[in-house]
Short mmCIF file of C-alpha atoms in Angstrom, two decimals:
data_model
loop_
_atom_site.label_atom_id
_atom_site.label_comp_id
_atom_site.label_asym_id
_atom_site.label_seq_id
_atom_site.Cartn_x
_atom_site.Cartn_y
_atom_site.Cartn_z
CA UNK P 1397 53.93 128.19 80.14
CA UNK P 1398 53.25 131.90 80.63
CA UNK P 1399 55.29 134.37 78.57
CA UNK P 1400 57.42 135.60 81.52
CA UNK P 1401 57.92 132.04 82.77
CA UNK P 1402 59.02 130.90 79.31
CA UNK P 1403 61.42 133.86 79.02
CA UNK P 1404 63.00 132.99 82.38
CA UNK P 1405 63.27 129.33 81.36
CA UNK P 1406 65.11 130.29 78.17
CA UNK P 1407 67.48 132.51 80.18
CA UNK P 1408 68.14 129.55 82.50
CA UNK P 1409 68.95 127.32 79.51
CA UNK P 1410 71.47 129.89 78.28
CA UNK P 1411 72.96 130.11 81.77
CA UNK P 1412 73.25 126.34 81.94
CA UNK P 1413 75.17 126.31 78.65
CA UNK P 1414 77.58 128.87 80.09
CA UNK P 1415 77.87 126.76 83.23
CA UNK P 1416 78.65 123.71 81.09
CA UNK P 1417 81.42 125.62 79.34
CA UNK P 1418 82.88 126.71 82.69
CA UNK P 1419 82.68 123.16 84.05
CA UNK P 1420 84.50 121.86 80.96
CA UNK P 1421 87.22 124.45 81.55
CA UNK P 1422 87.56 123.43 85.21
CA UNK P 1423 87.37 119.79 84.16
CA UNK P 1424 90.61 120.07 82.23
CA UNK P 1425 92.45 121.14 85.39
CA UNK P 1426 90.55 118.89 87.79
CA UNK P 1427 90.19 115.71 85.70
CA UNK P 1428 86.40 115.97 85.42
CA UNK P 1429 84.23 114.63 82.64
CA UNK P 1430 81.30 116.81 81.57
CA UNK P 1431 78.37 115.79 79.40
CA UNK P 1432 75.64 118.16 78.28
CA UNK P 1433 72.21 116.52 78.16
CA UNK P 1434 70.23 117.15 74.95
CA UNK P 1435 67.66 119.90 74.72
CA UNK P 1436 64.05 118.90 74.98
CA UNK P 1437 64.54 116.03 77.41
CA UNK P 1438 62.96 116.12 80.83
CA UNK P 1439 65.82 116.72 83.20
CA UNK P 1440 67.76 118.75 80.66
CA UNK P 1441 71.08 119.68 82.15
CA UNK P 1442 74.64 118.58 82.74
CA UNK P 1443 76.35 115.51 84.09
CA UNK P 1444 79.74 115.85 85.75
CA UNK P 1445 81.81 113.02 87.12
CA UNK P 1446 85.20 112.10 88.46
CA UNK P 1447 85.90 108.44 89.04
CA UNK P 1448 82.85 106.92 90.71
CA UNK P 1449 81.52 110.31 91.93
CA UNK P 1450 78.73 111.75 89.79
CA UNK P 1451 76.82 115.06 89.79
CA UNK P 1452 73.65 116.04 87.96
CA UNK P 1453 72.91 119.70 87.18
CA UNK P 1454 69.21 119.78 86.26
CA UNK P 1455 67.10 122.75 85.20
CA UNK P 1456 64.32 123.13 87.75
CA UNK P 1457 61.04 124.99 87.59
CA UNK P 1458 59.93 127.36 90.37
CA UNK P 1459 57.80 124.59 91.91
CA UNK P 1460 60.69 122.10 91.82
CA UNK P 1461 63.04 124.55 93.54
CA UNK P 1462 60.92 124.51 96.65
CA UNK P 1463 59.29 126.98 99.02
CA UNK P 1464 59.62 130.75 98.92
CA UNK P 1465 60.37 131.09 95.24
CA UNK P 1466 58.69 133.87 93.35
CA UNK P 1467 56.31 131.73 91.31
CA UNK P 1468 56.72 132.02 87.56
CA UNK P 1469 59.97 133.93 88.01
CA UNK P 1470 62.63 131.81 89.62
CA UNK P 1471 64.03 129.03 87.50
CA UNK P 1472 67.20 127.41 88.67
CA UNK P 1473 69.45 124.42 88.88
CA UNK P 1474 69.41 121.49 91.25
CA UNK P 1475 72.88 120.03 91.78
CA UNK P 1476 72.63 116.45 93.03
CA UNK P 1477 75.36 113.95 93.92
CA UNK P 1478 74.27 110.48 92.79
CA UNK P 1479 75.71 108.29 95.57
CA UNK P 1480 74.94 110.36 98.65
CA UNK P 1481 71.83 112.18 97.36
CA UNK P 1482 73.39 115.43 98.62
CA UNK P 1483 71.69 118.36 96.93
CA UNK P 1484 72.20 122.09 96.42
CA UNK P 1485 69.78 124.52 94.78
CA UNK P 1486 70.76 127.57 92.81
CA UNK P 1487 68.03 129.97 91.69
CA UNK P 1488 68.17 132.73 89.10
CA UNK P 1489 66.19 135.67 90.49
CA UNK P 1490 65.59 138.72 88.30
CA UNK P 1491 68.11 140.58 90.48
CA UNK P 1492 70.80 137.89 90.59
CA UNK P 1493 71.65 134.41 91.80
CA UNK P 1494 70.61 132.89 95.12
CA UNK P 1495 71.46 129.65 96.85
CA UNK P 1496 69.02 127.75 99.01
CA UNK P 1497 70.20 127.58 102.62
CA UNK P 1498 68.73 124.23 103.67
CA UNK P 1499 69.63 124.71 107.31
CA UNK P 1500 67.67 127.99 107.63
CA UNK P 1501 65.11 127.21 104.90
CA UNK P 1502 65.65 130.43 102.99
CA UNK P 1503 67.26 131.82 99.85
CA UNK P 1504 70.45 133.90 100.08
CA UNK P 1505 72.27 135.89 97.42
CA UNK P 1506 75.41 134.31 96.05
CA UNK P 1507 77.90 134.62 93.22
CA UNK P 1508 77.27 131.84 90.73
CA UNK P 1509 80.86 130.82 89.83
CA UNK P 1510 82.41 130.68 93.34
CA UNK P 1511 79.31 128.91 94.69
CA UNK P 1512 79.29 126.35 91.87
CA UNK P 1513 83.02 125.75 92.24
CA UNK P 1514 82.66 125.12 95.98
CA UNK P 1515 79.71 122.75 95.44
CA UNK P 1516 81.57 120.76 92.77
CA UNK P 1517 84.69 120.56 94.96
CA UNK P 1518 82.70 119.47 98.03
CA UNK P 1519 80.33 116.99 96.37
CA UNK P 1520 83.01 115.37 94.22
CA UNK P 1521 85.47 115.43 97.13
CA UNK P 1522 88.17 117.12 95.07
CA UNK P 1523 91.47 117.55 96.86
CA UNK P 1524 92.78 120.97 97.81
CA UNK P 1525 95.68 120.25 95.45
CA UNK P 1526 93.46 121.17 92.49
CA UNK P 1527 93.97 124.88 91.99
CA UNK P 1528 91.02 127.18 92.42
CA UNK P 1529 89.51 128.34 89.15
CA UNK P 1530 89.17 131.80 90.67
CA UNK P 1531 92.86 132.16 91.55
#
């Protein structure tokens, strides 16, 4: 791994830890279970579930994130729902976070917490009765 690529990977690991903490906080209000996968394993990340619904948050390399990433720069997270195989991609660009717009096949800037909250709500089919974490 090149020096810049390794630096960006380490930043992504730190971000994922912060994301895990936020998901645990939301989990208390929403009835989610969150498990942090150990460091050093392929597929390092988070597992989040409610009932039979299950999400995987996996650190992804620039090549795994797909087309149009700035090679060696953009590490990110793939969020996958186990039963439906629905997937969202969140990339950490040097200038901020971007989500992959699958419909238009391009990356768009986003805010990490609102985007993650909406993905978790949608993929786990959480009711609107659960209060927004941003409220």
